[in-house]
PDB file of C-alpha atoms in Angstrom:
ATOM      1  CA  MET A  30      95.299 196.110  76.834  1.00  0.00           C
ATOM      2  CA  ARG A  31      97.363 193.017  78.003  1.00  0.00           C
ATOM      3  CA  VAL A  32      94.269 190.277  78.575  1.00  0.00           C
ATOM      4  CA  ALA A  33      91.056 190.324  76.827  1.00  0.00           C
ATOM      5  CA  ALA A  34      88.408 187.371  76.016  1.00  0.00           C
ATOM      6  CA  LEU A  35      86.357 186.234  72.658  1.00  0.00           C
ATOM      7  CA  VAL A  36      83.070 185.529  73.155  1.00  0.00           C
ATOM      8  CA  LEU A  37      81.968 182.971  70.504  1.00  0.00           C
ATOM      9  CA  ALA A  38      78.457 183.748  68.952  1.00  0.00           C
ATOM     10  CA  ALA A  39      78.845 183.093  65.325  1.00  0.00           C
ATOM     11  CA  GLY A  40      77.527 178.864  65.397  1.00  0.00           C
ATOM     12  CA  ARG A  41      74.382 178.681  63.916  1.00  0.00           C
ATOM     13  CA  GLY A  42      73.246 175.931  67.035  1.00  0.00           C
ATOM     14  CA  GLU A  43      71.643 173.392  64.488  1.00  0.00           C
ATOM     15  CA  ARG A  44      71.290 170.988  66.937  1.00  0.00           C
ATOM     16  CA  LEU A  45      69.671 173.523  69.240  1.00  0.00           C
ATOM     17  CA  ARG A  46      66.661 174.170  66.469  1.00  0.00           C
ATOM     18  CA  ARG A  47      66.150 170.896  65.454  1.00  0.00           C
ATOM     19  CA  SER A  48      65.352 169.770  68.409  1.00  0.00           C
ATOM     20  CA  LEU A  49      62.969 172.944  68.981  1.00  0.00           C
ATOM     21  CA  PRO A  50      59.006 172.517  67.712  1.00  0.00           C
ATOM     22  CA  THR A  51      59.356 173.113  64.085  1.00  0.00           C
ATOM     23  CA  PRO A  52      57.603 176.855  63.504  1.00  0.00           C
ATOM     24  CA  SER A  53      60.400 177.998  66.019  1.00  0.00           C
ATOM     25  CA  ALA A  54      63.212 176.092  64.734  1.00  0.00           C
ATOM     26  CA  GLU A  55      62.138 177.983  61.101  1.00  0.00           C
ATOM     27  CA  ALA A  56      61.838 181.662  62.457  1.00  0.00           C
ATOM     28  CA  SER A  57      64.925 180.898  65.460  1.00  0.00           C
ATOM     29  CA  PRO A  58      68.182 183.138  65.407  1.00  0.00           C
ATOM     30  CA  PRO A  59      71.739 182.241  65.930  1.00  0.00           C
ATOM     31  CA  LYS A  60      71.729 180.436  69.011  1.00  0.00           C
ATOM     32  CA  ALA A  61      73.287 183.016  70.720  1.00  0.00           C
ATOM     33  CA  PHE A  62      70.554 185.094  70.235  1.00  0.00           C
ATOM     34  CA  LEU A  63      67.941 183.001  71.930  1.00  0.00           C
ATOM     35  CA  ALA A  64      66.746 184.368  75.332  1.00  0.00           C
ATOM     36  CA  VAL A  65      67.247 182.339  78.463  1.00  0.00           C
ATOM     37  CA  GLY A  66      65.469 184.417  81.655  1.00  0.00           C
ATOM     38  CA  GLY A  67      64.682 187.376  79.935  1.00  0.00           C
ATOM     39  CA  ARG A  68      68.124 188.131  78.057  1.00  0.00           C
ATOM     40  CA  SER A  69      70.233 186.058  74.948  1.00  0.00           C
ATOM     41  CA  LEU A  70      72.571 184.138  75.857  1.00  0.00           C
ATOM     42  CA  LEU A  71      74.902 185.939  74.425  1.00  0.00           C
ATOM     43  CA  ALA A  72      74.220 189.024  76.936  1.00  0.00           C
ATOM     44  CA  HIS A  73      74.553 186.994  79.968  1.00  0.00           C
ATOM     45  CA  SER A  74      77.690 185.444  78.808  1.00  0.00           C
ATOM     46  CA  LEU A  75      79.439 189.418  78.047  1.00  0.00           C
ATOM     47  CA  ALA A  76      77.904 190.464  81.442  1.00  0.00           C
ATOM     48  CA  ALA A  77      79.598 187.524  83.309  1.00  0.00           C
ATOM     49  CA  LEU A  78      83.391 187.850  81.679  1.00  0.00           C
ATOM     50  CA  GLN A  79      82.739 192.250  81.985  1.00  0.00           C
ATOM     51  CA  ALA A  80      82.700 191.724  85.580  1.00  0.00           C
ATOM     52  CA  ALA A  81      85.741 189.714  85.754  1.00  0.00           C
ATOM     53  CA  PRO A  82      88.431 191.659  86.673  1.00  0.00           C
ATOM     54  CA  ALA A  83      91.451 190.646  85.089  1.00  0.00           C
ATOM     55  CA  LEU A  84      89.718 190.771  82.029  1.00  0.00           C
ATOM     56  CA  GLU A  85      90.187 194.497  80.224  1.00  0.00           C
ATOM     57  CA  GLY A  86      88.685 194.001  76.723  1.00  0.00           C
ATOM     58  CA  VAL A  87      85.821 191.299  76.210  1.00  0.00           C
ATOM     59  CA  MET A  88      85.098 191.127  72.364  1.00  0.00           C
ATOM     60  CA  PRO A  89      81.586 189.340  70.760  1.00  0.00           C
ATOM     61  CA  VAL A  90      82.462 187.227  67.587  1.00  0.00           C
ATOM     62  CA  VAL A  91      79.176 187.143  65.807  1.00  0.00           C
ATOM     63  CA  PRO A  92      77.936 185.331  62.186  1.00  0.00           C
ATOM     64  CA  PRO A  93      79.178 186.988  59.212  1.00  0.00           C
ATOM     65  CA  GLY A  94      76.308 189.589  58.189  1.00  0.00           C
ATOM     66  CA  TRP A  95      75.434 190.407  61.570  1.00  0.00           C
ATOM     67  CA  LEU A  96      77.778 193.018  62.746  1.00  0.00           C
ATOM     68  CA  GLY A  97      75.335 195.812  62.660  1.00  0.00           C
ATOM     69  CA  ARG A  98      72.384 194.101  64.029  1.00  0.00           C
ATOM     70  CA  TRP A  99      74.125 192.018  66.759  1.00  0.00           C
ATOM     71  CA  ALA A 100      74.048 194.058  69.234  1.00  0.00           C
ATOM     72  CA  GLY A 101      70.325 194.615  69.017  1.00  0.00           C
ATOM     73  CA  ALA A 102      69.118 191.482  68.663  1.00  0.00           C
ATOM     74  CA  ALA A 103      71.267 190.234  71.677  1.00  0.00           C
ATOM     75  CA  GLY A 104      70.158 193.413  73.847  1.00  0.00           C
ATOM     76  CA  VAL A 105      74.011 194.864  73.950  1.00  0.00           C
ATOM     77  CA  GLU A 106      74.941 198.126  74.719  1.00  0.00           C
ATOM     78  CA  PRO A 107      77.784 197.702  72.294  1.00  0.00           C
ATOM     79  CA  GLU A 108      79.319 201.279  73.580  1.00  0.00           C
ATOM     80  CA  ALA A 109      79.578 199.288  76.893  1.00  0.00           C
ATOM     81  CA  PRO A 110      82.790 199.488  79.800  1.00  0.00           C
ATOM     82  CA  GLY A 111      85.122 196.911  78.078  1.00  0.00           C
ATOM     83  CA  LEU A 112      83.371 195.444  75.114  1.00  0.00           C
ATOM     84  CA  LEU A 113      85.767 195.712  72.663  1.00  0.00           C
ATOM     85  CA  PRO A 114      84.133 196.353  68.891  1.00  0.00           C
ATOM     86  CA  ALA A 115      82.138 193.116  67.836  1.00  0.00           C
ATOM     87  CA  VAL A 116      83.692 191.008  64.409  1.00  0.00           C
ATOM     88  CA  GLU A 117      82.309 188.418  62.587  1.00  0.00           C
ATOM     89  CA  GLY A 118      83.292 184.922  62.850  1.00  0.00           C
ATOM     90  CA  GLY A 119      83.017 182.147  60.306  1.00  0.00           C
ATOM     91  CA  ALA A 120      81.672 178.978  59.037  1.00  0.00           C
ATOM     92  CA  LEU A 121      84.187 177.004  61.752  1.00  0.00           C
ATOM     93  CA  ARG A 122      84.878 177.420  65.026  1.00  0.00           C
ATOM     94  CA  GLN A 123      88.580 177.323  64.294  1.00  0.00           C
ATOM     95  CA  ASP A 124      87.825 180.438  62.369  1.00  0.00           C
ATOM     96  CA  SER A 125      85.810 182.149  64.402  1.00  0.00           C
ATOM     97  CA  VAL A 126      88.646 181.804  66.925  1.00  0.00           C
ATOM     98  CA  ALA A 127      91.258 183.081  64.602  1.00  0.00           C
ATOM     99  CA  ALA A 128      89.038 186.188  63.246  1.00  0.00           C
ATOM    100  CA  GLY A 129      89.176 187.397  66.953  1.00  0.00           C
ATOM    101  CA  LEU A 130      92.342 186.560  67.281  1.00  0.00           C
ATOM    102  CA  ALA A 131      93.429 189.310  64.208  1.00  0.00           C
ATOM    103  CA  ALA A 132      91.194 191.989  65.630  1.00  0.00           C
ATOM    104  CA  LEU A 133      92.467 192.253  69.226  1.00  0.00           C
ATOM    105  CA  PRO A 134      94.940 194.794  69.539  1.00  0.00           C
ATOM    106  CA  PRO A 135      98.335 193.705  69.171  1.00  0.00           C
ATOM    107  CA  THR A 136      99.173 194.482  73.116  1.00  0.00           C
ATOM    108  CA  VAL A 137      97.127 191.605  74.192  1.00  0.00           C
ATOM    109  CA  GLU A 138      99.638 188.545  75.357  1.00  0.00           C
ATOM    110  CA  HIS A 139      96.771 186.361  76.830  1.00  0.00           C
ATOM    111  CA  VAL A 140      93.081 185.480  75.894  1.00  0.00           C
ATOM    112  CA  ALA A 141      90.303 184.001  76.808  1.00  0.00           C
ATOM    113  CA  ILE A 142      87.908 182.156  74.859  1.00  0.00           C
ATOM    114  CA  HIS A 143      84.446 181.247  75.414  1.00  0.00           C
ATOM    115  CA  ASP A 144      81.085 179.884  73.850  1.00  0.00           C
ATOM    116  CA  ALA A 145      77.955 182.293  74.265  1.00  0.00           C
ATOM    117  CA  ALA A 146      76.322 178.820  74.554  1.00  0.00           C
ATOM    118  CA  ARG A 147      77.508 178.893  78.113  1.00  0.00           C
ATOM    119  CA  PRO A 148      75.227 181.456  79.825  1.00  0.00           C
ATOM    120  CA  LEU A 149      75.632 180.526  83.230  1.00  0.00           C
ATOM    121  CA  VAL A 150      79.479 180.931  84.174  1.00  0.00           C
ATOM    122  CA  HIS A 151      79.997 183.040  87.233  1.00  0.00           C
ATOM    123  CA  PRO A 152      83.013 185.367  86.864  1.00  0.00           C
ATOM    124  CA  GLU A 153      84.780 183.751  89.361  1.00  0.00           C
ATOM    125  CA  ALA A 154      85.263 181.026  87.574  1.00  0.00           C
ATOM    126  CA  VAL A 155      86.720 182.969  84.666  1.00  0.00           C
ATOM    127  CA  SER A 156      89.279 184.425  86.713  1.00  0.00           C
ATOM    128  CA  ARG A 157      90.728 181.052  88.185  1.00  0.00           C
ATOM    129  CA  VAL A 158      91.055 179.944  84.256  1.00  0.00           C
ATOM    130  CA  LEU A 159      93.023 183.648  83.964  1.00  0.00           C
ATOM    131  CA  THR A 160      94.752 183.260  86.857  1.00  0.00           C
ATOM    132  CA  ALA A 161      96.153 179.812  85.672  1.00  0.00           C
ATOM    133  CA  ALA A 162      96.538 180.402  82.115  1.00  0.00           C
ATOM    134  CA  LEU A 163      98.738 183.631  83.493  1.00  0.00           C
ATOM    135  CA  VAL A 164     100.756 181.644  85.620  1.00  0.00           C
ATOM    136  CA  HIS A 165     101.076 178.174  83.157  1.00  0.00           C
ATOM    137  CA  GLY A 166     100.582 180.109  79.486  1.00  0.00           C
ATOM    138  CA  ALA A 167      96.965 177.775  79.147  1.00  0.00           C
ATOM    139  CA  ALA A 168      94.391 176.296  80.830  1.00  0.00           C
ATOM    140  CA  PHE A 169      90.877 175.560  80.631  1.00  0.00           C
ATOM    141  CA  LEU A 170      87.675 174.661  83.502  1.00  0.00           C
ATOM    142  CA  ALA A 171      86.100 171.517  83.630  1.00  0.00           C
ATOM    143  CA  GLU A 172      84.263 168.857  85.574  1.00  0.00           C
ATOM    144  CA  PRO A 173      85.476 165.571  86.399  1.00  0.00           C
ATOM    145  CA  VAL A 174      83.362 162.647  84.365  1.00  0.00           C
ATOM    146  CA  ALA A 175      81.066 160.968  87.047  1.00  0.00           C
ATOM    147  CA  ASP A 176      79.522 158.948  84.216  1.00  0.00           C
ATOM    148  CA  THR A 177      80.949 155.624  83.162  1.00  0.00           C
ATOM    149  CA  ILE A 178      82.590 156.796  79.371  1.00  0.00           C
ATOM    150  CA  HIS A 179      82.777 153.717  76.994  1.00  0.00           C
ATOM    151  CA  ARG A 180      84.286 153.706  73.270  1.00  0.00           C
ATOM    152  CA  ALA A 181      82.657 151.783  70.583  1.00  0.00           C
ATOM    153  CA  ASP A 182      84.310 150.516  67.401  1.00  0.00           C
ATOM    154  CA  ALA A 183      83.772 150.549  63.712  1.00  0.00           C
ATOM    155  CA  ASP A 184      80.831 147.805  64.019  1.00  0.00           C
ATOM    156  CA  GLY A 185      78.928 149.125  67.280  1.00  0.00           C
ATOM    157  CA  ASN A 186      80.816 147.186  69.849  1.00  0.00           C
ATOM    158  CA  LEU A 187      82.082 148.112  73.164  1.00  0.00           C
ATOM    159  CA  ALA A 188      85.593 148.430  72.398  1.00  0.00           C
ATOM    160  CA  GLU A 189      87.051 150.153  75.555  1.00  0.00           C
ATOM    161  CA  THR A 190      86.591 151.557  78.338  1.00  0.00           C
ATOM    162  CA  PRO A 191      88.857 153.635  80.407  1.00  0.00           C
ATOM    163  CA  ASP A 192      89.147 154.648  83.285  1.00  0.00           C
ATOM    164  CA  ARG A 193      87.145 157.752  84.510  1.00  0.00           C
ATOM    165  CA  SER A 194      89.127 158.550  86.967  1.00  0.00           C
ATOM    166  CA  ASP A 195      91.462 160.848  84.957  1.00  0.00           C
ATOM    167  CA  LEU A 196      88.162 162.313  82.480  1.00  0.00           C
ATOM    168  CA  TRP A 197      87.981 165.235  82.730  1.00  0.00           C
ATOM    169  CA  ALA A 198      84.759 167.153  80.651  1.00  0.00           C
ATOM    170  CA  ALA A 199      86.275 170.624  78.848  1.00  0.00           C
ATOM    171  CA  GLN A 200      83.952 173.891  79.589  1.00  0.00           C
ATOM    172  CA  THR A 201      84.756 177.267  78.672  1.00  0.00           C
ATOM    173  CA  PRO A 202      86.477 179.913  79.410  1.00  0.00           C
ATOM    174  CA  GLN A 203      89.634 178.555  77.960  1.00  0.00           C
ATOM    175  CA  ALA A 204      92.812 180.496  78.447  1.00  0.00           C
ATOM    176  CA  PHE A 205      96.184 180.822  76.331  1.00  0.00           C
ATOM    177  CA  ARG A 206      99.432 182.778  75.871  1.00  0.00           C
ATOM    178  CA  VAL A 207      97.782 184.288  72.130  1.00  0.00           C
ATOM    179  CA  ASP A 208     101.412 183.353  70.783  1.00  0.00           C
ATOM    180  CA  TRP A 209     100.929 179.459  71.625  1.00  0.00           C
ATOM    181  CA  LEU A 210      96.735 179.653  70.771  1.00  0.00           C
ATOM    182  CA  ARG A 211      97.822 181.653  67.179  1.00  0.00           C
ATOM    183  CA  GLU A 212     101.091 178.623  66.738  1.00  0.00           C
ATOM    184  CA  ALA A 213      98.275 176.185  68.029  1.00  0.00           C
ATOM    185  CA  LEU A 214      95.514 177.338  65.049  1.00  0.00           C
ATOM    186  CA  GLU A 215      98.221 177.715  62.338  1.00  0.00           C
ATOM    187  CA  LYS A 216      99.437 174.097  63.296  1.00  0.00           C
ATOM    188  CA  ALA A 217      95.555 172.796  62.901  1.00  0.00           C
ATOM    189  CA  ARG A 218      95.007 174.456  59.776  1.00  0.00           C
ATOM    190  CA  ALA A 219      98.291 172.912  57.759  1.00  0.00           C
ATOM    191  CA  ASP A 220      97.003 169.178  59.261  1.00  0.00           C
ATOM    192  CA  GLY A 221      93.917 169.450  58.093  1.00  0.00           C
ATOM    193  CA  VAL A 222      92.797 169.024  61.570  1.00  0.00           C
ATOM    194  CA  THR A 223      89.413 170.449  63.091  1.00  0.00           C
ATOM    195  CA  GLY A 224      88.974 170.399  67.269  1.00  0.00           C
ATOM    196  CA  THR A 225      86.362 170.750  69.268  1.00  0.00           C
ATOM    197  CA  ASP A 226      87.975 173.103  71.851  1.00  0.00           C
ATOM    198  CA  ASP A 227      91.371 175.241  72.062  1.00  0.00           C
ATOM    199  CA  ALA A 228      92.601 173.554  74.569  1.00  0.00           C
ATOM    200  CA  GLY A 229      93.287 170.175  72.522  1.00  0.00           C
ATOM    201  CA  LEU A 230      94.523 172.252  69.328  1.00  0.00           C
ATOM    202  CA  VAL A 231      97.065 173.882  72.046  1.00  0.00           C
ATOM    203  CA  ALA A 232      98.155 170.506  73.731  1.00  0.00           C
ATOM    204  CA  ARG A 233      98.785 168.844  70.214  1.00  0.00           C
ATOM    205  CA  CYS A 234     101.629 171.802  69.843  1.00  0.00           C
ATOM    206  CA  GLY A 235     103.287 170.380  72.832  1.00  0.00           C
ATOM    207  CA  HIS A 236     102.113 173.008  75.066  1.00  0.00           C
ATOM    208  CA  PRO A 237     101.597 172.483  78.831  1.00  0.00           C
ATOM    209  CA  VAL A 238      97.710 173.275  79.315  1.00  0.00           C
ATOM    210  CA  ARG A 239      96.134 173.160  83.231  1.00  0.00           C
ATOM    211  CA  VAL A 240      92.784 171.904  84.520  1.00  0.00           C
ATOM    212  CA  VAL A 241      90.892 174.134  86.064  1.00  0.00           C
ATOM    213  CA  PRO A 242      87.981 172.652  88.285  1.00  0.00           C
ATOM    214  CA  GLY A 243      84.553 174.165  86.638  1.00  0.00           C
ATOM    215  CA  ASP A 244      81.150 174.270  88.093  1.00  0.00           C
ATOM    216  CA  PRO A 245      78.707 172.203  86.679  1.00  0.00           C
ATOM    217  CA  ALA A 246      76.395 175.229  86.673  1.00  0.00           C
ATOM    218  CA  ASN A 247      78.753 176.630  83.816  1.00  0.00           C
ATOM    219  CA  ARG A 248      76.611 174.103  81.360  1.00  0.00           C
ATOM    220  CA  LYS A 249      76.439 174.176  77.507  1.00  0.00           C
ATOM    221  CA  ILE A 250      73.114 175.090  75.937  1.00  0.00           C
ATOM    222  CA  THR A 251      72.564 172.647  73.258  1.00  0.00           C
ATOM    223  CA  LEU A 252      69.049 171.663  73.328  1.00  0.00           C
ATOM    224  CA  ALA A 253      65.494 173.231  74.020  1.00  0.00           C
ATOM    225  CA  SER A 254      65.770 170.454  77.081  1.00  0.00           C
ATOM    226  CA  ASP A 255      68.837 172.760  77.857  1.00  0.00           C
ATOM    227  CA  LEU A 256      67.475 176.108  77.319  1.00  0.00           C
ATOM    228  CA  ARG A 257      64.439 174.933  80.076  1.00  0.00           C
ATOM    229  CA  TRP A 258      66.819 173.735  82.684  1.00  0.00           C
ATOM    230  CA  ALA A 259      68.963 177.184  82.325  1.00  0.00           C
ATOM    231  CA  GLU A 260      65.610 179.059  83.914  1.00  0.00           C
ATOM    232  CA  ILE A 261      65.128 176.990  86.062  1.00  0.00           C
ATOM    233  CA  HIS A 262      68.718 177.754  87.351  1.00  0.00           C
ATOM    234  CA  LEU A 263      68.357 181.613  87.140  1.00  0.00           C
ATOM    235  CA  ALA A 264      65.620 181.274  88.714  1.00  0.00           C
ATOM    236  CA  GLU A 265      66.947 180.006  91.430  1.00  0.00           C
ATOM    237  CA  ARG A 266      69.694 181.841  91.584  1.00  0.00           C
ATOM    238  CA  GLY A 267      68.430 184.922  91.177  1.00  0.00           C
ATOM    239  CA  SER A 268      65.820 184.104  94.741  1.00  0.00           C
TER     240      SER A 268
END
């Protein structure tokens, strides 16, 4: 096995929980196990990555304490072809990625990292970012920024308006040479840096990271309104 993927599902999804009605928020499971279109976010994401021909194995990274129940909660057959044994994640995204990397077979040379909270990713997009990573060493899906972006200063006043023509909103999967990603995680840990995605951490090491045009439907589920949007989009896709 030379090309594999990690699907990150260890986060609680606190912003989503806060956006739900109070009774629902108190009883809701971790975000990746919430259902949209009759399936959990994790099940949708795993299915999309398993359908990408270049991937030889897909590993779920689940919340601490969930190894014995993640499959039932997600509605996933743990022995399905191409599905690697799950591993527990950590408190931070970087901890979860590191745990997944440590559990991969030693033959894996390239790895894709995907957020389970992006359940509408298309297998074709997965294949495109993997192809770019195999050629360039690192790549990520992204959409051009359409809105004007302002940066505020410490007093809350507009400080800068960057040119949006070269701004990209990052998506996942993001795919890398395994040795580059390990180097990036080690450097971030040594420098006390917490990144919001893996592409930025790899770029900090001086490695080129290729931008691959993504898909507007590959939207991250962050709030309750995103769940409703995903339901509508899945219904349209099914029709």
